[in-house]
Coordinates of C-alpha atoms and ligand atoms in Angstrom, one line a residue:
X428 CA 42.5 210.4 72.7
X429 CA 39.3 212.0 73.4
X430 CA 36.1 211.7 71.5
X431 CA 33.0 213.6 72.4
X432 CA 29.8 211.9 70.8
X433 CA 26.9 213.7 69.8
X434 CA 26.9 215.3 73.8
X435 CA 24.2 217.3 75.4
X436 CA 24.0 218.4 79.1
X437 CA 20.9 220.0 80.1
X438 CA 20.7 221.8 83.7
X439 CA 17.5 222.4 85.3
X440 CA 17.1 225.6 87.0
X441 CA 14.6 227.5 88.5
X442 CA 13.6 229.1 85.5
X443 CA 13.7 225.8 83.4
X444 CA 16.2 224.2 81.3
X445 CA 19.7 225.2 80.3
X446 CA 20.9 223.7 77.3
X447 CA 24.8 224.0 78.1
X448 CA 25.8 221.3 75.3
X449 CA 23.5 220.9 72.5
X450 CA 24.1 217.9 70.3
X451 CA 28.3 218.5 70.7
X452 CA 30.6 216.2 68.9
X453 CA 34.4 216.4 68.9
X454 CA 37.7 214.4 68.3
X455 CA 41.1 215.5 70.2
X456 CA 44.1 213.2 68.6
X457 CA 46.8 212.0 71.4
X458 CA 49.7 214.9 71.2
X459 CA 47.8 217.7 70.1
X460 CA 46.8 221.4 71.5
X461 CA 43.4 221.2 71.3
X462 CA 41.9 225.4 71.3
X463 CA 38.1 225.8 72.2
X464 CA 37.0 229.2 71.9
X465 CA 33.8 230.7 72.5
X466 CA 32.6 233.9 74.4
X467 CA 30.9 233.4 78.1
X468 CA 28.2 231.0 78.9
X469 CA 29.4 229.0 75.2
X470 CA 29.7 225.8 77.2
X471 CA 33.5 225.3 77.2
X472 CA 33.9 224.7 81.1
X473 CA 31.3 222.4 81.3
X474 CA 32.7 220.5 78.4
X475 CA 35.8 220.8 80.2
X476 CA 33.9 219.4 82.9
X477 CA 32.4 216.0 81.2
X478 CA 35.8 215.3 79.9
X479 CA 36.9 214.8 83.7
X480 CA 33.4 213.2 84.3
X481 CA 33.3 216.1 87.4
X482 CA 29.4 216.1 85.0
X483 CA 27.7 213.5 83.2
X484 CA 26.1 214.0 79.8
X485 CA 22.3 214.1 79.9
X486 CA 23.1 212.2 76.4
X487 CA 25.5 211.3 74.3
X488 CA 29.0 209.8 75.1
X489 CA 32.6 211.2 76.0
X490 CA 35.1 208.1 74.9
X491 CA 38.6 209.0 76.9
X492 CA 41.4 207.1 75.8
X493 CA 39.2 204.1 74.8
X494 CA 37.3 204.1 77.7
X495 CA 33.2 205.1 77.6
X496 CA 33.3 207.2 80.7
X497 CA 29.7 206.6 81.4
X498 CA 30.2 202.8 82.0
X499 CA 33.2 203.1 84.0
X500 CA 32.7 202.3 87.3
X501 CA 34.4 204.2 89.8
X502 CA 37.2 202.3 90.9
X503 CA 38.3 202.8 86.9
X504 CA 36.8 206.1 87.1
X505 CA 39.0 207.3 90.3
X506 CA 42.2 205.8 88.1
X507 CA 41.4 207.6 84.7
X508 CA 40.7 210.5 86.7
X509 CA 45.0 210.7 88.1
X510 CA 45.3 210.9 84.4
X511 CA 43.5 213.9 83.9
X512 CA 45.1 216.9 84.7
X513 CA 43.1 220.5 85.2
X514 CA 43.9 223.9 85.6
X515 CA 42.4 226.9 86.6
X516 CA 41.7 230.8 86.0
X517 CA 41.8 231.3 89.8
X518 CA 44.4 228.7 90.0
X519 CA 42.5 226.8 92.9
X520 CA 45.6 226.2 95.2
X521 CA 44.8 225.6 98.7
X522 CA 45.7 228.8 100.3
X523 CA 46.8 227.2 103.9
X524 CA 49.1 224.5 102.4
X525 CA 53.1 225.5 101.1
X526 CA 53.5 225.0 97.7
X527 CA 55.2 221.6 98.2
X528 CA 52.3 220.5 100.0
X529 CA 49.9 221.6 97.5
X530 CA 52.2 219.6 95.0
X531 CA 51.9 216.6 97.5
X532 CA 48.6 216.3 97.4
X533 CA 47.1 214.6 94.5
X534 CA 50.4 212.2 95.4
X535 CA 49.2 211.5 98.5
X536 CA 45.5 211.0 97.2
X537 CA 46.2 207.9 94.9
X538 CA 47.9 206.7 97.9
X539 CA 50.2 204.7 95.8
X540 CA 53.4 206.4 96.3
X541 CA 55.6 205.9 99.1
X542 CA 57.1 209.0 100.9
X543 CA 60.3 209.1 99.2
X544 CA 58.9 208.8 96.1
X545 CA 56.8 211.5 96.9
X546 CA 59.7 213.9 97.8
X547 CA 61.6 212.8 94.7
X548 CA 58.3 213.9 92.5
X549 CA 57.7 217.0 94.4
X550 CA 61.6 218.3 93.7
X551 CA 61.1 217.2 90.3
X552 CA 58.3 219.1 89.6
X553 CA 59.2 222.5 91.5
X554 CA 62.2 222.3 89.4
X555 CA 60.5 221.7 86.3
X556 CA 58.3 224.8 86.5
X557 CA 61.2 226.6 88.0
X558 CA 59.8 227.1 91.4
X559 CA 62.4 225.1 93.7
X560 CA 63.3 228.3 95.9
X561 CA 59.7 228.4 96.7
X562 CA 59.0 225.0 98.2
X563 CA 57.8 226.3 101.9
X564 CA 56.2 229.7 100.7
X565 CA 52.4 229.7 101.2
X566 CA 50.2 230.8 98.0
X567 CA 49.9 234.5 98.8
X568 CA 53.5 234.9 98.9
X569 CA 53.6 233.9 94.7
X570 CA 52.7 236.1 91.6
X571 CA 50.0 235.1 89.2
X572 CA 52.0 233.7 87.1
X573 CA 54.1 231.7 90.0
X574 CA 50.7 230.4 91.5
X575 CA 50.4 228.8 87.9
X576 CA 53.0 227.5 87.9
X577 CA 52.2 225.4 91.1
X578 CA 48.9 224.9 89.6
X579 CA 50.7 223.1 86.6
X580 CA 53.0 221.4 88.7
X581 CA 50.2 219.8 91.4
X582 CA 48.3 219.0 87.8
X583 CA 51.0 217.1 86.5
X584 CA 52.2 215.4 89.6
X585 CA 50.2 212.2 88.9
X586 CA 52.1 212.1 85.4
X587 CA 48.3 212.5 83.1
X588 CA 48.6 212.0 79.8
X589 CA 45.7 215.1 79.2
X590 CA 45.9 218.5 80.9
X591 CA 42.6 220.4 80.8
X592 CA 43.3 224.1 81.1
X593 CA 40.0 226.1 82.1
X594 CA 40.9 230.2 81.3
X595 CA 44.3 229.5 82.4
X596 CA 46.1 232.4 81.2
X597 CA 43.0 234.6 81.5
X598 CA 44.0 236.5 85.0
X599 CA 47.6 236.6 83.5
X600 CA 49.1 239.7 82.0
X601 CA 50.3 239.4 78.9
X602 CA 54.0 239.0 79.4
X603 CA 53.4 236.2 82.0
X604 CA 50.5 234.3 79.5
X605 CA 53.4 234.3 76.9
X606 CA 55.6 232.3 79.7
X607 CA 52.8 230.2 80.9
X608 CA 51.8 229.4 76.9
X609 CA 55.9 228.3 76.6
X610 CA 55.6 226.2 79.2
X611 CA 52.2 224.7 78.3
X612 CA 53.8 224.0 74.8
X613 CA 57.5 222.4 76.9
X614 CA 54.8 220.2 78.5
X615 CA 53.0 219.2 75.4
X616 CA 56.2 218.3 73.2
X617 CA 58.9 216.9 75.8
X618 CA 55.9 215.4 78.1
X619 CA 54.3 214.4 74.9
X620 CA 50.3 215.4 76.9
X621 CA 47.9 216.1 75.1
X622 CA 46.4 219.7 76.1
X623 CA 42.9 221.2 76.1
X624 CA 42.8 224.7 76.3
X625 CA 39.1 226.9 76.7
X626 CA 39.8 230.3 76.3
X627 CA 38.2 233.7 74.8
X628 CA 41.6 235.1 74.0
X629 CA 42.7 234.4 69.9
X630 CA 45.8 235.4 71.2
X631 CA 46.2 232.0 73.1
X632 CA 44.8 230.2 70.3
X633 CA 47.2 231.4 67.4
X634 CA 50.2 231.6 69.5
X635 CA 50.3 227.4 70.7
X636 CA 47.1 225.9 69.3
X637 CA 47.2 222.7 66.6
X638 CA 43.4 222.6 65.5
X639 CA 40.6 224.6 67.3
X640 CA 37.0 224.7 67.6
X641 CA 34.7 227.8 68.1
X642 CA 31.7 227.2 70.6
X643 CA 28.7 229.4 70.6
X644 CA 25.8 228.7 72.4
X645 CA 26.5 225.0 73.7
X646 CA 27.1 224.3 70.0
X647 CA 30.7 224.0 68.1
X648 CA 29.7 226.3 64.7
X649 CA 32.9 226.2 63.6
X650 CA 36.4 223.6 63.7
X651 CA 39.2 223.2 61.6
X652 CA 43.4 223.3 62.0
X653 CA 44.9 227.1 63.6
X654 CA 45.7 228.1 59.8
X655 CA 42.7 228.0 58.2
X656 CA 40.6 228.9 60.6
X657 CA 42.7 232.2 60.9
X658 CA 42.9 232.4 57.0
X659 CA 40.0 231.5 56.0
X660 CA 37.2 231.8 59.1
X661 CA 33.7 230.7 57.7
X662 CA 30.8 231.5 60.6
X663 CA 30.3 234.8 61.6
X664 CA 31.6 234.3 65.4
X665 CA 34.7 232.7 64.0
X666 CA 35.1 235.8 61.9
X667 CA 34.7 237.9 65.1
X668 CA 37.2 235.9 66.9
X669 CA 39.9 235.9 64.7
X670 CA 39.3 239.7 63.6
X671 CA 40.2 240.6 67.0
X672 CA 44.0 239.6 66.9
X673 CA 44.8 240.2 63.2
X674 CA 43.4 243.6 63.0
X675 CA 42.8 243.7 59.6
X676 CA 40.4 246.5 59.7
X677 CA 40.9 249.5 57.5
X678 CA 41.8 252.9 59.8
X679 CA 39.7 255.6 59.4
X680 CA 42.5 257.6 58.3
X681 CA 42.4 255.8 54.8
X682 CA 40.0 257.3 52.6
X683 CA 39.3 254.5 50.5
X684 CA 36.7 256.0 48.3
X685 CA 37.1 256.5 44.5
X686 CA 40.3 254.2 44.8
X687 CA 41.2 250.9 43.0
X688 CA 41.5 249.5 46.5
X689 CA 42.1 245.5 46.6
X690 CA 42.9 243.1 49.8
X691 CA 45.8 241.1 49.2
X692 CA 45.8 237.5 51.2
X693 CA 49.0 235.2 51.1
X694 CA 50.8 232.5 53.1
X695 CA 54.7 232.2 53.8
X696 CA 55.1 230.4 50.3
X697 CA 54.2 234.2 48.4
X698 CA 56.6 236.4 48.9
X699 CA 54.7 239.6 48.0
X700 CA 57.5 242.1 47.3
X701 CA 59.0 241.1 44.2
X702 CA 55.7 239.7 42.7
X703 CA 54.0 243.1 43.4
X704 CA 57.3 244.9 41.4
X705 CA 57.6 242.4 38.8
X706 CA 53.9 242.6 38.0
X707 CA 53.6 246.1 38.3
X708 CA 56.6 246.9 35.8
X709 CA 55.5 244.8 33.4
X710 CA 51.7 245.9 33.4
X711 CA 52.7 249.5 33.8
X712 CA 50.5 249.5 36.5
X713 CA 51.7 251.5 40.6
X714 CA 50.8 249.3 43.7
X715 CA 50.8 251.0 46.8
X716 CA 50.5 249.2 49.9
X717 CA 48.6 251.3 52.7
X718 CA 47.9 249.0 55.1
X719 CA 47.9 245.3 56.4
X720 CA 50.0 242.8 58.5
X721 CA 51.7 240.2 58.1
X722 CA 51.0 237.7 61.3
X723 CA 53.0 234.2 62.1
X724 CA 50.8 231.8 62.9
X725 CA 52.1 228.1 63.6
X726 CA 55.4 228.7 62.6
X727 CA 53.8 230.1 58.6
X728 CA 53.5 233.8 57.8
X729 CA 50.0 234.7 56.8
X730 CA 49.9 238.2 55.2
X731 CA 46.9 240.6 54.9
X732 CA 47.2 243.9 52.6
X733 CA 45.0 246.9 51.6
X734 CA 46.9 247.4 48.5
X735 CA 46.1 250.5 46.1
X736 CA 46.2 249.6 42.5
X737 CA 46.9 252.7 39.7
X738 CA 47.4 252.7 36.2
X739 CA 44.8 252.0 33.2
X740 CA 41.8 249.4 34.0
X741 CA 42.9 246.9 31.5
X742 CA 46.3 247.3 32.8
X743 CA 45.4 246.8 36.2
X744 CA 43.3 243.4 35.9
X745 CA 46.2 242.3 33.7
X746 CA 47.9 242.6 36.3
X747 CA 46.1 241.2 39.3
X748 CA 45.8 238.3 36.7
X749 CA 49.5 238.2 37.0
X750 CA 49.3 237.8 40.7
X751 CA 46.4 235.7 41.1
X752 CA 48.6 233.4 38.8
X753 CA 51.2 233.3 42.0
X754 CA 47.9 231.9 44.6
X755 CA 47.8 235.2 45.8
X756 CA 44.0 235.6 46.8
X757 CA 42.8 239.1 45.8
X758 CA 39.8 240.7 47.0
X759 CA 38.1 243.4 45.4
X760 CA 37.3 246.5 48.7
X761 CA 34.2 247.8 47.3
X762 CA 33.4 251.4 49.2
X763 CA 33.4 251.2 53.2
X764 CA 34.0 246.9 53.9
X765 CA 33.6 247.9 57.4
Ligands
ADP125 N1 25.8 223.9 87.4 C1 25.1 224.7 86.5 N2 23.7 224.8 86.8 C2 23.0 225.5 85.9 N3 23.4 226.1 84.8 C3 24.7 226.0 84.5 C4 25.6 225.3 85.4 N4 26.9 225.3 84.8 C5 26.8 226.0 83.7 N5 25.5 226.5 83.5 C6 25.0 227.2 82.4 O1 25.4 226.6 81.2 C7 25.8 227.5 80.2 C8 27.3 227.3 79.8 O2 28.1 227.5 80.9 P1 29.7 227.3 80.9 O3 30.0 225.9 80.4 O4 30.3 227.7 82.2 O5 30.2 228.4 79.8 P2 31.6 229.0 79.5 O6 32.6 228.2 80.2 O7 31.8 228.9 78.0 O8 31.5 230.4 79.9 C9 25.6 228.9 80.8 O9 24.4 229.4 80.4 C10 25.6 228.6 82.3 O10 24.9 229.6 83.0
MG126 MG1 34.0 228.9 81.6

């Protein structure tokens, strides 16, 4: 659906060069929720912004469905455009227009729908973001998460087949990014677009991402599908990211030293309870779990535990054995991990 080739986009300021891409490459499949994570100034919105062609790569070459967008010409270029869809942090409504006219808009742009049409599309679409009460109100008059909601309707009114989605849940609280994040995922599976979400929030990432890739610098360092990049994060930035939503650190509280202290990492397939009994009976060895959570993360549980381990040495890697033996992945805490 989207390929990014080998992209770099340099700006010239001032005080030189700004390497905002640096040798970027990328593949989005049709259907997907594509994550890109990466902490300010990473480069996300102006890859955002070559995959509308709003930029131009200073090299390389961003293929949309099929199409080279640096040999379209821009006729073609206006027409793959209407099937683009984008939205905002700041939602970018225009603040003097209702809300239906800030729907009617892009309609009216492609100036290939008649009026009825138009008013048929416009109902549709305040209905399908649940704002039909709203029609005449003016921007002001609308929560954050309302003003979304017209941001996601005017983005879709043109029917894209991609929605771009720049921080869109970023000036959100976190009740009304969980309704905006449903929706996003209603628009994905019965719309069947494919979504590209930039963010800095994990949060946004683990709860309606398919594959994700972690930007750092105008580079991707890091990409791979929402599981194992949660389970089993490989660059140090990545690690950072994910870090801050499964909070997996040890609490102060715990005094882990001269204990048999052990990290316990499993997926939905382990059940740990009964293989942590079992095990333990038989090896006469006590497990005691002090800490850890269990998160869900694409519809699979991934669990995290400190787990204390008492009983005779020979006992206790007996055991572990035992567990290991189940595809539990044990890690041995030596002193203060963090
Ligand atoms: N139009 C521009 N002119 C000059 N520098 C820019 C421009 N747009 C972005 N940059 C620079 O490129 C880098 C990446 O910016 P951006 O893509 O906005 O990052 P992000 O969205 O991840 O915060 C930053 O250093 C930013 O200052
Ligand atoms: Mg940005």
């Amino acid at each position: 659906m989207i390929e990014i080739d080998h992209v770099t986009k340099t700006y010239q300021t001032k005080k030189g060069p700004i390497n905002a891409l640096d040798d970027v490459s990328l593949s989005i499949e049709k259907g997907q929720i594509y994550g890109i994570v990466g902490y300010s100034g990473a480069g996300k919105s102006t890859l955002l912004r070559l995959i509308n062609r709003l930029e131009t790569p200073s090299s390389g070459r961003v293929v949309v469905e099929g199409q080279n967008l640096g040999a379209l010409k821009e006729k073609d270029l206006r027409q793959q455009r209407q099937n683009i869809g984008m939205i905002f942090q700041q939602f970018n409504l225009f603040k003097a227009k209702t809300i239906s006219d800030n729907i009617r808009y892009p309609l009216k742009l492609t100036k290939q729908y008649s009026k009825a049409e138009i008013e048929r599309r416009v109902d549709e679409l305040l209905a399908f973001v649940g704002l039909s009460d709203k029609k005449d109100d003016y921007p002001n008059q609308l929560s954050g998460g309302q003003k979304q909601r017209v941001g996601i309707a005017r983005a879709l009114a043109t029917n894209p087949d991609i929605l771009l989605c720049d921080e869109a849940t970023s000036a959100l609280d976190p009740e009304t990014t969980d309704e905006i994040l449903k929706l996003l995922k209603d628009i994905n599976e019965k719309l069947n677009i494919t979504i590209v979400i930039i963010t800095h929030e994990m949060e946004v990432v683990k709860s309606i991402c398919d594959e994700v890739a972690v930007m750092e610098k105008g580079r991707v360092v890091e990409q791979n599908n929402v599981f194992d990049l949660f389970t089993s994060p490989k660059h140090p930035t990545t690690k950072r990211f994910v870090h801050s939503v499964l909070n997996d650190d040890i609490p102060k509280e715990i005094n882990i030293a001269n204990r048999k202290l052990y990290r316990f990492i499993f997926n939905h397939q382990q059940i740990l309870e009964p293989i942590l009994s079992q095990t333990g009976r038989t090896n006469n060895v006590d497990f005691n779990i002090l800490y850890g959570s269990i998160t869900e993360l694409t519809d699979r549980l991934f669990g995290n535990l400190l787990i204390e381990a008492v009983g005779e040495p020979n006992n206790i890697y007996n055991a572990l054995l035992e567990i290991k033996q189940h595809g539990v992945d044990v890690r041995e805490v030596e002193g203060f991990e963090n």
